[in-house]
Amino acid sequence: MRFENKVCIVTGAASGIGRATAIAFAEEGAKVVLADLEDFESVKSQISNPESHIYLKCNIAKREDVVELIKTTVDTFGRLDCAINCAGIAGKLSLPVHEYPEEEWLNQIQVNLVGTYYCVKFQLEQMMKQGGGNIICVSSAAGLVGQPDNSSYAASKHGVNGLVKSAAIEYATKNIRVNAICPTAIETPMIMHGRRNLAENPAALEQAKNHQRMKRMGQPSEVADVALWLCSDQSSFITGHCMAVDGGAFA
Ligand SMILES: NC(=O)c1ccc[n+]([C@@H]2O[C@H](COP(=O)([O-])OP(=O)(O)OC[C@H]3O[C@@H](n4cnc5c(N)ncnc54)[C@H](O)[C@@H]3O)[C@@H](O)[C@H]2O)c1
C-alpha cells in the first residue's frame, strides 16, 4: 500500500498502459482520477474499490478539459500527489514526411505533445500550490530515436521528452519530480490494432517481438510497475530521466 490515500491522475486510463496503471495505483491504495475519451466499463470491473475513484471524460488536447480535470481532482480529493500522463495516439499511416497528410501529422502533435503539455502545466500549477508532487509522462522509444514513416509520432514524443527534462530542471528544488517512460512494443490495442495491425499480421508481430532482446513484447503491467516505482520514494533522487522500458532493445 505504497500509495495509501495518495491522489493520482491517470490519463488514457480506459485502455492499455493507462488502464493497467490506474489498476496498479488503486491496488496500492491510491485514490485515482481516471481520465479518457472512452468509457471506463472494462477498467471499473477490475479496479480495487471502484467507488473510491473518479472517472472523467476528458480530451487532453483541449485546454478547458484539462483545466476541468485538475479542478475536479482538487475539489473532490483536496490535492494531487501523482500524475501519470498515458493518453496518446499513434497514426494509422506509414508514410515519409513529404507524403504524410498535414492534418494527420499535426493532429498527433496536438494530442501527444500539446495535450501532454496542458496536463503537465496544470498539474505543476497545483503541485506548486501544495508544495510537491510527482509527474510521469508515458513517452516512447520513438522519443529517443527516430522512427521512419512515423515522423509525427516520433516528433511528438521527442517533444514530450524535451518538456519532461526541462520541467524536471525547473522544479528540481520545488519538491516536484518529472520523469518519462519510453517503452518499445507493449501489447495494447494501440499496437495490436494500430498502424502495423499486429493482431492480423503474424510477420509484423514476429518482427515487433524480435526488436526486443527478450524476443517478446512487454505487458502493460510491466510499464505500470515502472510508473509505481518512479512515483514512489524509492526513486527519490531521480528526475528528468527518460527511461527506456524496452526488453533490452537499446542495450
Ligand atoms: N503500446 C505500445 O507499444 C507503446 C509504446 C510506446 C509508447 N506508448 C505510449 O503509451 C501510451 C498509452 O498507449 P497504449 O499503448 O496504452 O494505447 P491505447 O490505445 O491502448 O490507450 C490509449 C488511451 O488513450 C486515450 N486517448 C487517446 N487520445 C486521447 C485524448 N485526446 N484525451 C484523452 N484520452 C485519450 C484512448 O482513448 C485510450 O484509452 C501512449 O501515449 C502511447 O504513445 C505505447
mmCIF file of C-alpha atoms and ligand atoms in Angstrom:
data_model
loop_
_atom_site.group_PDB
_atom_site.id
_atom_site.type_symbol
_atom_site.label_atom_id
_atom_site.label_comp_id
_atom_site.label_asym_id
_atom_site.label_seq_id
_atom_site.Cartn_x
_atom_site.Cartn_y
_atom_site.Cartn_z
ATOM 1 C CA MET A 1 0.000 0.000 0.000
ATOM 2 C CA ARG A 2 2.729 2.452 -1.074
ATOM 3 C CA PHE A 3 0.131 4.986 -2.258
ATOM 4 C CA GLU A 4 -2.422 4.784 0.533
ATOM 5 C CA ASN A 5 -4.547 7.945 0.426
ATOM 6 C CA LYS A 6 -2.385 9.482 -2.292
ATOM 7 C CA VAL A 7 -4.293 11.175 -5.090
ATOM 8 C CA CYS A 8 -3.230 10.167 -8.619
ATOM 9 C CA ILE A 9 -4.428 11.273 -12.025
ATOM 10 C CA VAL A 10 -4.050 8.722 -14.820
ATOM 11 C CA THR A 11 -4.874 9.902 -18.344
ATOM 12 C CA GLY A 12 -5.651 7.388 -21.068
ATOM 13 C CA ALA A 13 -6.975 5.199 -18.247
ATOM 14 C CA ALA A 14 -9.646 3.366 -20.259
ATOM 15 C CA SER A 15 -7.187 1.192 -22.197
ATOM 16 C CA GLY A 16 -3.732 -0.350 -22.395
ATOM 17 C CA ILE A 17 -0.931 1.132 -20.304
ATOM 18 C CA GLY A 18 -3.157 3.759 -18.658
ATOM 19 C CA ARG A 19 -5.705 1.128 -17.660
ATOM 20 C CA ALA A 20 -3.003 -1.098 -16.126
ATOM 21 C CA THR A 21 -1.512 1.928 -14.359
ATOM 22 C CA ALA A 22 -4.837 3.026 -12.847
ATOM 23 C CA ILE A 23 -5.422 -0.537 -11.604
ATOM 24 C CA ALA A 24 -1.887 -0.757 -10.154
ATOM 25 C CA PHE A 25 -2.141 2.558 -8.251
ATOM 26 C CA ALA A 26 -5.584 1.610 -6.900
ATOM 27 C CA GLU A 27 -4.166 -1.719 -5.688
ATOM 28 C CA GLU A 28 -1.516 0.233 -3.782
ATOM 29 C CA GLY A 29 -4.191 2.283 -2.013
ATOM 30 C CA ALA A 30 -4.370 5.407 -4.193
ATOM 31 C CA LYS A 31 -7.469 7.420 -4.937
ATOM 32 C CA VAL A 32 -7.342 7.534 -8.707
ATOM 33 C CA VAL A 33 -8.783 10.079 -11.104
ATOM 34 C CA LEU A 34 -9.206 8.197 -14.367
ATOM 35 C CA ALA A 35 -9.395 10.407 -17.464
ATOM 36 C CA ASP A 36 -10.094 9.324 -21.031
ATOM 37 C CA LEU A 37 -12.163 9.990 -24.133
ATOM 38 C CA GLU A 38 -13.627 6.481 -23.919
ATOM 39 C CA ASP A 39 -15.891 4.941 -21.282
ATOM 40 C CA PHE A 40 -14.497 3.112 -18.285
ATOM 41 C CA GLU A 41 -16.644 -0.030 -18.108
ATOM 42 C CA SER A 42 -13.785 -2.501 -18.555
ATOM 43 C CA VAL A 43 -11.489 -0.809 -16.038
ATOM 44 C CA LYS A 44 -14.292 -0.344 -13.482
ATOM 45 C CA SER A 45 -14.832 -4.102 -13.364
ATOM 46 C CA GLN A 46 -11.142 -4.722 -12.491
ATOM 47 C CA ILE A 47 -10.051 -1.814 -10.318
ATOM 48 C CA SER A 48 -9.913 -2.191 -6.495
ATOM 49 C CA ASN A 49 -12.538 -0.172 -4.627
ATOM 50 C CA PRO A 50 -14.154 1.173 -7.818
ATOM 51 C CA GLU A 51 -16.368 3.564 -5.868
ATOM 52 C CA SER A 52 -13.343 5.352 -4.321
ATOM 53 C CA HIS A 53 -12.168 6.748 -7.649
ATOM 54 C CA ILE A 54 -13.492 9.241 -10.154
ATOM 55 C CA TYR A 55 -13.978 8.670 -13.858
ATOM 56 C CA LEU A 56 -13.862 11.682 -16.137
ATOM 57 C CA LYS A 57 -14.441 12.126 -19.838
ATOM 58 C CA CYS A 58 -11.554 14.367 -20.857
ATOM 59 C CA ASN A 59 -9.868 15.261 -24.125
ATOM 60 C CA ILE A 60 -6.305 16.187 -23.184
ATOM 61 C CA ALA A 61 -5.932 18.052 -26.470
ATOM 62 C CA LYS A 62 -8.457 20.609 -25.187
ATOM 63 C CA ARG A 63 -7.136 23.089 -22.643
ATOM 64 C CA GLU A 64 -10.532 23.550 -20.961
ATOM 65 C CA ASP A 65 -10.912 19.781 -20.436
ATOM 66 C CA VAL A 66 -7.543 19.576 -18.702
ATOM 67 C CA VAL A 67 -8.315 22.601 -16.508
ATOM 68 C CA GLU A 68 -11.566 20.847 -15.522
ATOM 69 C CA LEU A 69 -9.669 17.593 -14.815
ATOM 70 C CA ILE A 70 -7.369 19.282 -12.297
ATOM 71 C CA LYS A 71 -10.219 21.296 -10.757
ATOM 72 C CA THR A 72 -12.403 18.210 -10.275
ATOM 73 C CA THR A 73 -9.450 16.322 -8.749
ATOM 74 C CA VAL A 74 -8.736 19.064 -6.217
ATOM 75 C CA ASP A 75 -12.427 19.786 -5.496
ATOM 76 C CA THR A 76 -13.004 16.066 -4.802
ATOM 77 C CA PHE A 77 -9.812 14.961 -3.057
ATOM 78 C CA GLY A 78 -8.180 18.237 -1.970
ATOM 79 C CA ARG A 79 -4.806 17.697 -3.650
ATOM 80 C CA LEU A 80 -2.835 15.969 -6.425
ATOM 81 C CA ASP A 81 0.144 13.811 -5.450
ATOM 82 C CA CYS A 82 0.977 11.985 -8.688
ATOM 83 C CA ALA A 83 0.061 12.290 -12.339
ATOM 84 C CA ILE A 84 0.736 9.611 -14.904
ATOM 85 C CA ASN A 85 0.089 11.009 -18.360
ATOM 86 C CA CYS A 86 -0.547 7.994 -20.610
ATOM 87 C CA ALA A 87 -3.116 9.348 -23.070
ATOM 88 C CA GLY A 88 -1.807 9.374 -26.598
ATOM 89 C CA ILE A 89 -2.458 8.328 -30.165
ATOM 90 C CA ALA A 90 -0.422 6.659 -32.878
ATOM 91 C CA GLY A 91 -1.133 7.442 -36.504
ATOM 92 C CA LYS A 92 -2.595 4.755 -38.737
ATOM 93 C CA LEU A 93 -0.373 5.707 -41.683
ATOM 94 C CA SER A 94 3.178 4.709 -42.603
ATOM 95 C CA LEU A 95 4.490 7.457 -44.879
ATOM 96 C CA PRO A 96 7.624 9.574 -45.328
ATOM 97 C CA VAL A 97 7.464 13.203 -44.211
ATOM 98 C CA HIS A 98 6.732 14.802 -47.596
ATOM 99 C CA GLU A 99 3.819 12.446 -48.260
ATOM 100 C CA TYR A 100 2.268 12.482 -44.790
ATOM 101 C CA PRO A 101 -1.109 14.338 -44.739
ATOM 102 C CA GLU A 102 -0.554 17.593 -42.869
ATOM 103 C CA GLU A 103 -3.765 17.454 -40.893
ATOM 104 C CA GLU A 104 -2.996 13.980 -39.550
ATOM 105 C CA TRP A 105 0.626 14.951 -38.818
ATOM 106 C CA LEU A 106 -0.487 17.971 -36.812
ATOM 107 C CA ASN A 107 -3.223 16.054 -35.002
ATOM 108 C CA GLN A 108 -0.669 13.717 -33.418
ATOM 109 C CA ILE A 109 1.317 16.726 -32.242
ATOM 110 C CA GLN A 110 -1.871 18.279 -30.842
ATOM 111 C CA VAL A 111 -2.768 15.196 -28.777
ATOM 112 C CA ASN A 112 0.602 13.735 -27.818
ATOM 113 C CA LEU A 113 2.616 16.907 -27.305
ATOM 114 C CA VAL A 114 0.214 19.826 -26.811
ATOM 115 C CA GLY A 115 -2.207 17.662 -24.797
ATOM 116 C CA THR A 116 0.600 16.370 -22.592
ATOM 117 C CA TYR A 117 1.849 19.953 -22.206
ATOM 118 C CA TYR A 118 -1.600 21.068 -20.931
ATOM 119 C CA CYS A 119 -1.600 18.175 -18.462
ATOM 120 C CA VAL A 120 1.917 18.875 -17.177
ATOM 121 C CA LYS A 121 1.351 22.654 -16.997
ATOM 122 C CA PHE A 122 -1.783 22.475 -14.868
ATOM 123 C CA GLN A 123 -0.507 19.552 -12.769
ATOM 124 C CA LEU A 124 2.602 21.607 -11.936
ATOM 125 C CA GLU A 125 0.451 24.640 -11.083
ATOM 126 C CA GLN A 126 -1.435 22.567 -8.491
ATOM 127 C CA MET A 127 1.715 20.860 -7.183
ATOM 128 C CA MET A 128 3.392 24.249 -6.676
ATOM 129 C CA LYS A 129 0.398 25.389 -4.572
ATOM 130 C CA GLN A 130 0.649 22.343 -2.309
ATOM 131 C CA GLY A 131 4.455 22.147 -2.159
ATOM 132 C CA GLY A 132 5.306 18.995 -4.123
ATOM 133 C CA GLY A 133 4.303 16.151 -6.372
ATOM 134 C CA ASN A 134 5.385 13.663 -8.942
ATOM 135 C CA ILE A 135 4.726 13.604 -12.699
ATOM 136 C CA ILE A 136 5.318 10.800 -15.204
ATOM 137 C CA CYS A 137 4.767 11.132 -18.948
ATOM 138 C CA VAL A 138 4.437 7.941 -20.929
ATOM 139 C CA SER A 139 6.503 8.879 -23.950
ATOM 140 C CA SER A 140 8.010 6.228 -26.248
ATOM 141 C CA ALA A 141 11.206 4.748 -27.594
ATOM 142 C CA ALA A 142 10.210 6.932 -30.563
ATOM 143 C CA GLY A 143 11.055 9.850 -28.257
ATOM 144 C CA LEU A 144 14.659 8.594 -28.045
ATOM 145 C CA VAL A 145 15.404 7.653 -31.667
ATOM 146 C CA GLY A 146 13.781 8.442 -34.997
ATOM 147 C CA GLN A 147 11.069 6.217 -36.429
ATOM 148 C CA PRO A 148 10.921 6.030 -40.228
ATOM 149 C CA ASP A 149 7.495 6.571 -41.813
ATOM 150 C CA ASN A 150 6.164 7.692 -38.430
ATOM 151 C CA SER A 151 7.707 11.153 -38.078
ATOM 152 C CA SER A 152 4.767 12.886 -36.424
ATOM 153 C CA TYR A 153 4.592 10.340 -33.613
ATOM 154 C CA ALA A 154 8.380 10.453 -33.155
ATOM 155 C CA ALA A 155 8.425 14.264 -33.203
ATOM 156 C CA SER A 156 5.605 14.413 -30.643
ATOM 157 C CA LYS A 157 7.393 12.000 -28.305
ATOM 158 C CA HIS A 158 10.764 13.757 -28.681
ATOM 159 C CA GLY A 159 8.840 16.889 -27.727
ATOM 160 C CA VAL A 160 7.418 15.183 -24.640
ATOM 161 C CA ASN A 161 10.932 14.174 -23.558
ATOM 162 C CA GLY A 162 12.144 17.770 -24.019
ATOM 163 C CA LEU A 163 9.232 19.015 -21.926
ATOM 164 C CA VAL A 164 9.966 16.444 -19.210
ATOM 165 C CA LYS A 165 13.682 17.221 -18.988
ATOM 166 C CA SER A 166 13.129 20.993 -18.949
ATOM 167 C CA ALA A 167 10.378 20.835 -16.335
ATOM 168 C CA ALA A 168 12.482 18.470 -14.207
ATOM 169 C CA ILE A 169 15.230 21.093 -14.037
ATOM 170 C CA GLU A 170 12.825 23.984 -13.407
ATOM 171 C CA TYR A 171 11.120 22.248 -10.459
ATOM 172 C CA ALA A 172 14.050 20.198 -9.098
ATOM 173 C CA THR A 173 14.260 22.338 -5.950
ATOM 174 C CA LYS A 174 10.473 22.602 -5.547
ATOM 175 C CA ASN A 175 9.917 19.005 -4.375
ATOM 176 C CA ILE A 176 8.426 18.067 -7.762
ATOM 177 C CA ARG A 177 9.942 15.274 -9.843
ATOM 178 C CA VAL A 178 9.183 14.865 -13.557
ATOM 179 C CA ASN A 179 10.187 11.743 -15.500
ATOM 180 C CA ALA A 180 9.284 9.955 -18.725
ATOM 181 C CA ILE A 181 8.843 6.289 -19.515
ATOM 182 C CA CYS A 182 9.880 5.292 -23.047
ATOM 183 C CA PRO A 183 8.512 1.860 -23.937
ATOM 184 C CA THR A 184 9.168 -0.139 -27.069
ATOM 185 C CA ALA A 185 6.436 -2.632 -28.077
ATOM 186 C CA ILE A 186 3.812 -3.121 -25.354
ATOM 187 C CA GLU A 187 0.868 -5.413 -26.037
ATOM 188 C CA THR A 188 -2.067 -2.979 -26.081
ATOM 189 C CA PRO A 189 -4.880 -2.140 -28.520
ATOM 190 C CA MET A 190 -2.735 0.722 -29.897
ATOM 191 C CA ILE A 191 -0.071 -1.580 -31.256
ATOM 192 C CA MET A 192 -2.178 -4.690 -31.895
ATOM 193 C CA HIS A 193 -4.804 -2.862 -33.964
ATOM 194 C CA GLY A 194 -2.896 0.276 -34.986
ATOM 195 C CA ARG A 195 -0.550 1.234 -37.790
ATOM 196 C CA ARG A 196 1.020 -2.199 -38.207
ATOM 197 C CA ASN A 197 -2.106 -4.157 -37.158
ATOM 198 C CA LEU A 198 -0.037 -6.804 -35.390
ATOM 199 C CA ALA A 199 -3.139 -8.757 -34.381
ATOM 200 C CA GLU A 200 -3.720 -9.709 -38.010
ATOM 201 C CA ASN A 201 -0.183 -9.653 -39.355
ATOM 202 C CA PRO A 202 1.954 -12.540 -38.000
ATOM 203 C CA ALA A 203 5.119 -11.420 -39.816
ATOM 204 C CA ALA A 204 4.898 -7.903 -38.361
ATOM 205 C CA LEU A 205 4.137 -9.391 -34.930
ATOM 206 C CA GLU A 206 7.263 -11.544 -35.100
ATOM 207 C CA GLN A 207 9.315 -8.516 -36.163
ATOM 208 C CA ALA A 208 7.880 -6.461 -33.288
ATOM 209 C CA LYS A 209 8.819 -9.212 -30.801
ATOM 210 C CA ASN A 210 12.309 -9.613 -32.219
ATOM 211 C CA HIS A 211 13.042 -5.893 -31.810
ATOM 212 C CA GLN A 212 13.386 -6.560 -28.064
ATOM 213 C CA ARG A 213 16.410 -8.628 -26.977
ATOM 214 C CA MET A 214 13.980 -10.603 -24.825
ATOM 215 C CA LYS A 215 12.189 -11.613 -28.049
ATOM 216 C CA ARG A 216 8.770 -10.753 -26.713
ATOM 217 C CA MET A 217 6.505 -7.765 -26.308
ATOM 218 C CA GLY A 218 6.112 -6.047 -22.971
ATOM 219 C CA GLN A 219 2.900 -6.154 -20.955
ATOM 220 C CA PRO A 220 1.034 -3.022 -19.799
ATOM 221 C CA SER A 221 1.572 -4.093 -16.164
ATOM 222 C CA GLU A 222 5.355 -4.001 -16.734
ATOM 223 C CA VAL A 223 5.063 -0.312 -17.605
ATOM 224 C CA ALA A 224 2.679 0.322 -14.703
ATOM 225 C CA ASP A 225 5.262 -1.187 -12.317
ATOM 226 C CA VAL A 226 7.842 1.338 -13.531
ATOM 227 C CA ALA A 227 5.343 4.180 -13.017
ATOM 228 C CA LEU A 228 4.704 2.975 -9.442
ATOM 229 C CA TRP A 229 8.424 2.948 -8.720
ATOM 230 C CA LEU A 230 9.093 6.328 -10.342
ATOM 231 C CA CYS A 231 6.260 7.885 -8.297
ATOM 232 C CA SER A 232 7.440 6.250 -5.058
ATOM 233 C CA ASP A 233 10.030 7.454 -2.570
ATOM 234 C CA GLN A 234 12.239 4.560 -3.703
ATOM 235 C CA SER A 235 13.243 6.688 -6.709
ATOM 236 C CA SER A 236 13.614 9.913 -4.720
ATOM 237 C CA PHE A 237 16.873 11.041 -6.413
ATOM 238 C CA ILE A 238 15.609 10.513 -9.968
ATOM 239 C CA THR A 239 14.201 13.385 -12.018
ATOM 240 C CA GLY A 240 14.420 14.380 -15.687
ATOM 241 C CA HIS A 241 15.018 10.773 -16.690
ATOM 242 C CA CYS A 242 13.564 9.298 -19.906
ATOM 243 C CA MET A 243 13.652 5.636 -19.025
ATOM 244 C CA ALA A 244 13.590 3.034 -21.794
ATOM 245 C CA VAL A 245 11.345 0.099 -20.896
ATOM 246 C CA ASP A 246 12.411 -1.998 -23.819
ATOM 247 C CA GLY A 247 13.354 -5.600 -23.050
ATOM 248 C CA GLY A 248 16.965 -4.704 -23.850
ATOM 249 C CA ALA A 249 16.242 -3.256 -27.310
ATOM 250 C CA PHE A 250 18.596 -0.306 -26.774
ATOM 251 C CA ALA A 251 21.189 -2.138 -24.673
HETATM 252 N N1 LIG B 1 1.712 0.160 -26.816
HETATM 253 C C1 LIG B 1 2.961 0.465 -27.147
HETATM 254 O O1 LIG B 1 3.683 -0.345 -27.724
HETATM 255 C C2 LIG B 1 3.519 1.812 -26.792
HETATM 256 C C3 LIG B 1 4.890 2.008 -26.980
HETATM 257 C C4 LIG B 1 5.436 3.239 -26.662
HETATM 258 C C5 LIG B 1 4.647 4.243 -26.150
HETATM 259 N N2 LIG B 1 3.309 4.036 -25.972
HETATM 260 C C6 LIG B 1 2.540 5.148 -25.417
HETATM 261 O O2 LIG B 1 1.826 4.699 -24.297
HETATM 262 C C7 LIG B 1 0.654 5.489 -24.122
HETATM 263 C C8 LIG B 1 -0.529 4.570 -23.925
HETATM 264 O O3 LIG B 1 -0.699 3.817 -25.123
HETATM 265 P P1 LIG B 1 -1.395 2.383 -25.161
HETATM 266 O O4 LIG B 1 -0.478 1.501 -25.911
HETATM 267 O O5 LIG B 1 -1.863 2.006 -23.817
HETATM 268 O O6 LIG B 1 -2.601 2.714 -26.161
HETATM 269 P P2 LIG B 1 -4.172 2.509 -26.037
HETATM 270 O O7 LIG B 1 -4.696 2.960 -27.357
HETATM 271 O O8 LIG B 1 -4.486 1.141 -25.563
HETATM 272 O O9 LIG B 1 -4.598 3.538 -24.897
HETATM 273 C C9 LIG B 1 -4.530 4.916 -25.096
HETATM 274 C C10 LIG B 1 -5.696 5.565 -24.371
HETATM 275 O O10 LIG B 1 -5.560 6.983 -24.517
HETATM 276 C C11 LIG B 1 -6.850 7.507 -24.787
HETATM 277 N N3 LIG B 1 -6.735 8.774 -25.509
HETATM 278 C C12 LIG B 1 -6.336 8.975 -26.784
HETATM 279 N N4 LIG B 1 -6.406 10.266 -27.102
HETATM 280 C C13 LIG B 1 -6.884 10.914 -26.004
HETATM 281 C C14 LIG B 1 -7.198 12.266 -25.720
HETATM 282 N N5 LIG B 1 -7.059 13.230 -26.644
HETATM 283 N N6 LIG B 1 -7.651 12.569 -24.476
HETATM 284 C C15 LIG B 1 -7.812 11.610 -23.548
HETATM 285 N N7 LIG B 1 -7.557 10.308 -23.767
HETATM 286 C C16 LIG B 1 -7.096 9.962 -24.988
HETATM 287 C C17 LIG B 1 -7.538 6.447 -25.636
HETATM 288 O O11 LIG B 1 -8.942 6.608 -25.633
HETATM 289 C C18 LIG B 1 -7.056 5.173 -24.968
HETATM 290 O O12 LIG B 1 -7.947 4.754 -23.952
HETATM 291 C C19 LIG B 1 0.554 6.371 -25.370
HETATM 292 O O13 LIG B 1 0.988 7.682 -25.062
HETATM 293 C C20 LIG B 1 1.486 5.694 -26.349
HETATM 294 O O14 LIG B 1 2.010 6.607 -27.285
HETATM 295 C C21 LIG B 1 2.733 2.850 -26.278
#
